[in-house]
Coordinates of C-alpha atoms in Angstrom, one line a residue:
M1 CA 73.0 71.7 24.4
S2 CA 73.1 69.8 21.2
Q3 CA 73.4 71.4 17.8
A4 CA 69.9 70.2 16.9
E5 CA 68.5 72.2 19.8
H6 CA 70.1 75.5 18.5
A7 CA 69.6 75.0 14.8
E8 CA 67.1 77.1 12.9
V9 CA 65.3 75.1 10.3
D10 CA 63.8 76.9 7.3
F11 CA 60.6 74.9 6.8
D12 CA 59.5 77.4 4.1
S13 CA 62.3 76.1 1.9
A14 CA 60.5 72.7 1.5
Q15 CA 59.1 72.4 -2.0
D16 CA 57.6 68.9 -1.5
L17 CA 56.8 66.4 1.2
P18 CA 60.0 64.4 1.0
A19 CA 61.9 67.7 1.6
L20 CA 59.7 68.6 4.6
H21 CA 60.1 65.1 6.0
A22 CA 63.9 65.5 5.8
L23 CA 63.7 68.8 7.6
L24 CA 61.6 67.3 10.4
E25 CA 64.5 65.0 11.2
H26 CA 66.6 68.0 12.1
V27 CA 64.2 68.9 15.0
Q28 CA 63.6 65.3 16.0
M29 CA 60.0 65.2 14.9
K30 CA 58.0 62.6 13.0
N31 CA 55.1 63.4 10.6
G32 CA 51.7 62.0 11.6
W33 CA 50.2 61.8 8.1
A34 CA 52.6 59.3 6.5
K35 CA 53.6 57.0 9.3
P36 CA 55.4 53.8 8.2
T37 CA 53.4 51.9 10.8
P38 CA 49.9 52.9 11.9
S39 CA 49.5 53.8 15.5
L40 CA 45.8 53.0 15.6
Y41 CA 44.3 49.9 14.0
P42 CA 40.8 48.3 13.9
Q43 CA 41.5 45.3 16.1
P44 CA 44.4 43.8 18.2
K45 CA 47.5 42.8 16.3
Q46 CA 48.4 39.1 16.7
T47 CA 52.2 39.4 17.0
F48 CA 52.4 36.6 19.6
V49 CA 51.4 33.1 18.5
P50 CA 49.7 30.2 20.2
A51 CA 52.3 27.7 21.5
H52 CA 52.6 24.5 23.5
W53 CA 55.4 23.1 25.7
R54 CA 55.6 19.5 27.0
Y55 CA 56.4 18.9 30.7
R56 CA 58.2 15.7 29.8
D57 CA 60.7 17.8 27.8
A58 CA 61.0 20.4 30.5
R59 CA 61.4 17.9 33.3
A60 CA 64.2 16.0 31.4
A61 CA 66.0 19.2 30.7
L62 CA 65.8 20.4 34.3
H63 CA 66.9 17.1 35.7
A64 CA 70.0 17.4 33.5
A65 CA 70.4 21.0 34.6
G66 CA 70.4 19.8 38.2
R67 CA 73.9 18.3 37.5
L68 CA 75.1 21.4 35.6
V69 CA 73.5 24.5 37.1
G70 CA 74.1 25.3 40.8
T71 CA 71.7 27.5 42.7
E72 CA 74.7 29.2 44.3
W73 CA 75.4 31.1 41.0
A74 CA 72.1 30.9 39.2
E75 CA 69.2 33.1 40.5
R76 CA 66.8 30.2 39.7
R77 CA 67.2 26.9 37.9
N78 CA 64.4 27.4 35.5
L79 CA 63.4 27.2 31.8
I80 CA 61.5 30.1 30.2
M81 CA 58.7 29.4 27.8
A82 CA 59.5 32.2 25.4
N83 CA 56.9 32.7 22.7
P84 CA 58.4 31.5 19.4
I85 CA 58.3 34.8 17.5
P86 CA 61.3 36.6 16.0
G87 CA 63.3 38.7 18.5
N88 CA 61.6 37.3 21.7
D89 CA 63.6 35.5 24.3
Y90 CA 61.4 35.9 27.4
A91 CA 57.6 36.6 27.3
T92 CA 55.2 33.7 26.9
V93 CA 52.4 36.1 26.0
R94 CA 52.7 39.9 25.8
T95 CA 52.2 40.6 29.5
L96 CA 53.1 37.3 31.2
V97 CA 55.8 34.7 31.4
G98 CA 55.6 31.1 32.4
A99 CA 58.7 29.1 33.4
Y100 CA 59.4 25.6 34.7
Q101 CA 61.6 25.5 37.8
M102 CA 63.2 22.7 39.8
I103 CA 65.1 22.3 43.0
K104 CA 67.0 19.1 44.1
G105 CA 66.6 17.3 47.4
Y106 CA 68.0 19.2 50.4
E107 CA 68.6 22.2 48.3
S108 CA 67.5 25.9 48.6
A109 CA 67.0 28.7 46.2
R110 CA 67.9 32.1 47.7
S111 CA 65.2 34.6 48.8
H112 CA 64.6 37.7 46.7
R113 CA 61.9 40.2 46.0
H114 CA 60.9 42.2 43.0
T115 CA 58.3 44.5 41.3
P116 CA 56.6 41.7 39.3
N117 CA 53.8 39.7 40.9
A118 CA 54.5 36.0 40.9
M119 CA 52.6 32.7 41.3
R120 CA 53.5 29.1 41.0
V121 CA 51.6 25.8 40.5
V122 CA 53.4 22.7 41.9
L123 CA 53.7 19.7 39.5
E124 CA 55.8 17.5 41.8
G125 CA 56.2 18.4 45.4
A126 CA 56.9 16.5 48.6
P127 CA 56.4 16.8 52.4
N128 CA 59.0 19.1 53.8
M129 CA 59.3 21.1 50.6
Y130 CA 58.5 24.8 51.0
T131 CA 58.2 28.2 49.5
I132 CA 59.2 30.7 52.1
V133 CA 57.2 33.9 51.8
D134 CA 58.1 36.8 54.1
G135 CA 59.5 34.4 56.7
V136 CA 56.8 31.8 56.6
K137 CA 57.2 28.3 55.2
I138 CA 54.4 27.3 52.9
P139 CA 54.1 23.7 51.9
M140 CA 54.5 22.7 48.2
L141 CA 52.5 19.6 47.4
A142 CA 51.4 18.5 43.9
G143 CA 48.6 20.6 42.5
D144 CA 49.1 23.5 45.0
I145 CA 48.9 27.0 43.8
L146 CA 51.0 29.6 45.6
L147 CA 51.0 33.4 45.4
T148 CA 53.9 35.8 45.8
P149 CA 52.6 39.4 45.6
N150 CA 55.2 42.0 44.5
G151 CA 57.5 43.2 47.1
C152 CA 57.3 40.0 49.2
Y153 CA 60.6 38.2 49.8
H154 CA 60.4 34.6 48.7
G155 CA 62.7 31.6 48.4
H156 CA 62.4 27.8 48.1
L157 CA 63.7 25.1 50.3
S158 CA 63.6 21.3 50.2
E159 CA 64.0 19.3 53.4
S160 CA 63.3 16.2 51.5
D161 CA 65.4 13.9 49.3
Q162 CA 63.0 14.4 46.4
E163 CA 63.3 16.8 43.5
G164 CA 60.6 19.4 43.2
Y165 CA 59.1 20.8 40.0
W166 CA 56.7 23.6 39.4
I167 CA 55.7 26.4 37.0
D168 CA 56.2 30.0 37.8
F169 CA 54.0 32.8 36.4
L170 CA 55.1 36.5 36.5
D171 CA 53.9 39.7 35.0
A172 CA 57.6 40.6 34.4
P173 CA 57.1 41.3 30.7
L174 CA 54.5 44.0 31.6
V175 CA 56.9 45.5 34.2
Q176 CA 59.7 45.5 31.8
H177 CA 57.6 47.3 29.2
L178 CA 56.4 50.0 31.7
N179 CA 59.9 50.0 33.4
P180 CA 59.3 50.3 37.2
M181 CA 61.5 47.2 37.7
F182 CA 63.2 46.7 41.1
F183 CA 65.0 43.6 42.4
E184 CA 66.6 42.8 45.7
V185 CA 68.3 39.8 47.2
H186 CA 67.5 39.0 50.9
P187 CA 70.5 39.9 53.2
D188 CA 70.4 36.5 54.8
E189 CA 70.6 34.7 51.4
L190 CA 67.7 32.4 52.4
E191 CA 65.3 34.1 54.6
K192 CA 65.1 32.5 58.1
S193 CA 61.9 30.8 58.9
H194 CA 60.8 28.7 61.9
R195 CA 57.0 28.5 61.2
V196 CA 55.1 26.4 58.8
D197 CA 51.7 27.6 57.7
A198 CA 49.7 25.1 55.6
H199 CA 46.7 27.5 55.7
S200 CA 48.6 30.6 54.6
P201 CA 46.4 32.9 52.4
M202 CA 49.2 32.6 49.9
R203 CA 48.4 28.9 49.3
F204 CA 45.5 27.4 47.5
A205 CA 45.9 23.7 48.4
Y206 CA 44.9 21.2 45.7
A207 CA 43.2 19.1 48.4
D208 CA 40.9 22.2 49.1
Y209 CA 40.2 23.7 45.7
R210 CA 39.6 20.5 43.7
P211 CA 36.5 19.4 45.7
R212 CA 35.2 23.0 45.5
L213 CA 35.8 23.0 41.7
L214 CA 33.9 19.8 41.2
E215 CA 30.9 21.2 43.2
S216 CA 30.8 24.4 41.2
A217 CA 28.2 25.2 38.6
E218 CA 28.8 24.6 34.9
I219 CA 29.8 27.6 32.8
A220 CA 29.3 25.5 29.6
S221 CA 28.3 22.0 28.9
G222 CA 30.8 19.7 30.7
V223 CA 32.9 22.6 32.0
R224 CA 33.2 23.8 35.6
S225 CA 35.1 26.9 36.6
L226 CA 36.4 28.3 39.9
E227 CA 38.4 31.6 40.4
L228 CA 40.8 31.2 43.3
G229 CA 40.9 34.0 45.8
P230 CA 41.1 36.1 47.9
P231 CA 43.8 37.1 48.0
S232 CA 44.3 38.3 44.4
L233 CA 47.0 39.8 42.3
V234 CA 46.2 43.1 40.6
T235 CA 47.6 42.2 37.1
F236 CA 46.6 38.5 36.6
D237 CA 44.1 35.9 37.8
R238 CA 44.0 32.2 38.5
V239 CA 41.0 30.2 37.3
V240 CA 40.8 26.4 37.7
L241 CA 38.7 24.5 35.1
H242 CA 37.3 21.0 35.1
L243 CA 36.3 19.4 31.8
F244 CA 34.5 16.0 31.7
A245 CA 36.0 13.4 29.3
G246 CA 34.5 14.0 25.9
T247 CA 33.8 17.7 26.5
Q248 CA 34.4 20.1 23.5
W249 CA 34.5 23.7 24.7
Q250 CA 34.5 26.5 22.1
C251 CA 35.9 29.8 23.4
V252 CA 35.4 33.1 21.7
R253 CA 38.0 35.8 21.1
T254 CA 38.8 38.2 23.9
T255 CA 41.5 40.8 24.4
A256 CA 42.9 38.8 27.4
N257 CA 46.2 36.9 27.0
R258 CA 46.0 33.4 28.6
I259 CA 48.4 30.7 29.6
F260 CA 47.1 27.2 30.6
T261 CA 48.7 24.5 32.7
V262 CA 47.4 21.0 32.7
V263 CA 47.1 19.8 36.3
E264 CA 45.3 16.5 35.4
G265 CA 44.1 14.7 32.3
K266 CA 44.7 14.7 28.5
G267 CA 43.2 16.5 25.6
V268 CA 43.8 18.7 22.6
T269 CA 43.5 22.5 22.0
R270 CA 42.8 23.8 18.5
V271 CA 43.7 27.4 17.8
A272 CA 44.7 29.5 14.8
G273 CA 45.3 26.4 12.6
R274 CA 47.4 24.7 15.3
E275 CA 46.6 21.5 17.2
F276 CA 48.2 21.0 20.7
H277 CA 47.9 17.5 22.2
W278 CA 48.5 18.0 25.9
A279 CA 49.0 15.9 29.1
A280 CA 49.6 16.6 32.8
G281 CA 52.2 19.2 33.4
D282 CA 52.1 20.7 29.9
M283 CA 51.7 24.4 29.3
F284 CA 50.0 26.1 26.3
A285 CA 49.6 29.8 25.5
V286 CA 46.6 31.5 23.8
P287 CA 47.5 35.2 23.1
G288 CA 44.7 37.7 23.0
W289 CA 42.1 37.9 20.2
N290 CA 42.3 34.2 19.3
E291 CA 39.3 31.9 19.1
Y292 CA 40.1 28.4 20.4
R293 CA 38.6 25.0 21.2
I294 CA 39.5 22.7 24.1
E295 CA 38.7 19.1 23.9
A296 CA 39.2 16.7 26.9
S297 CA 39.9 13.1 26.1
D298 CA 40.1 12.3 29.8
D299 CA 38.6 14.2 32.7
A300 CA 40.9 17.2 32.9
L301 CA 41.8 19.9 35.4
L302 CA 43.4 23.0 33.9
L303 CA 44.8 26.2 35.5
R304 CA 44.2 29.3 33.4
V305 CA 46.2 32.4 34.1
S306 CA 45.3 35.6 32.3
D307 CA 45.8 39.4 32.3
E308 CA 42.0 39.9 32.3
P309 CA 41.9 41.7 35.7
L310 CA 44.4 44.3 34.4
L311 CA 42.4 44.8 31.2
R312 CA 39.1 45.1 33.1
M313 CA 40.7 47.7 35.4
L314 CA 41.8 49.7 32.4
D315 CA 38.4 49.2 30.6
W316 CA 40.3 47.4 27.8
Y317 CA 38.7 43.9 28.2
R318 CA 36.5 43.1 25.2
V319 CA 34.7 40.0 24.0
D320 CA 34.3 39.5 20.3
G321 CA 30.8 40.1 19.1
T322 CA 29.8 42.3 22.1
A323 CA 29.1 46.0 22.0
W324 CA 31.9 48.5 22.7

């Protein structure tokens, strides 16, 4: 037992608040009337900032890393899009991380599983390039969106001479905060697989969802939207958006944190005084409680990933200007 647990503190001896505050330290308590930082506040704090990353930079860096970083010692050859705020070296937005990843031709990345849910969107794939999920080879072609629910073993394999590039999304920052993190490498290094399933429920093929998106109803002038599923992940969603060239889409503040990937097209996003000019393969982040405007200079297809499902489940999702 520590000395603090045995000590008797004479609180009646305190003649003023500073003295009382000092005595509270002896019993490991904090006062609730003069907190240095409020625990409740009238609206969400905006500690994470809007940010933009260019695929051309990520691709060049990963291509160089292909010479310098071997998959035999690195868990993944990837680049983390850490939000550029002091003290942060991982999360892209508060609950989610986005990372560019690459494998070389005829290379594999070992199979593992973990608590976080994961998803990836393929930027450059090829025939005979696969994600292996629980022993099944799932093709990775450009524009495909692949799910890896938590607890599923997954690895990557190229049986092609081409390099593969994609973006991973994980709810790992959320898991790190709550702390139920587990991670395990497959005993066979790369999980054995002899079956290819192009129609796996874990795969949303670009060739399938793009026509569906273009046939969907408009949610705003010049904007079509399609949520991909089932299956789904509990903590984050995947919504594909199509914007006609010349569209200007104004989006109100919500509590959801959002990360966008540009699958096709060019445009600009204006948020919090910043202006992001984006092209295919780029990623940009819009943390919660930010109003933003997306303008498409060409026909554009965007993937939007957000923690909205989690916030709705907890009854924490709110749109600015709506009733509590």
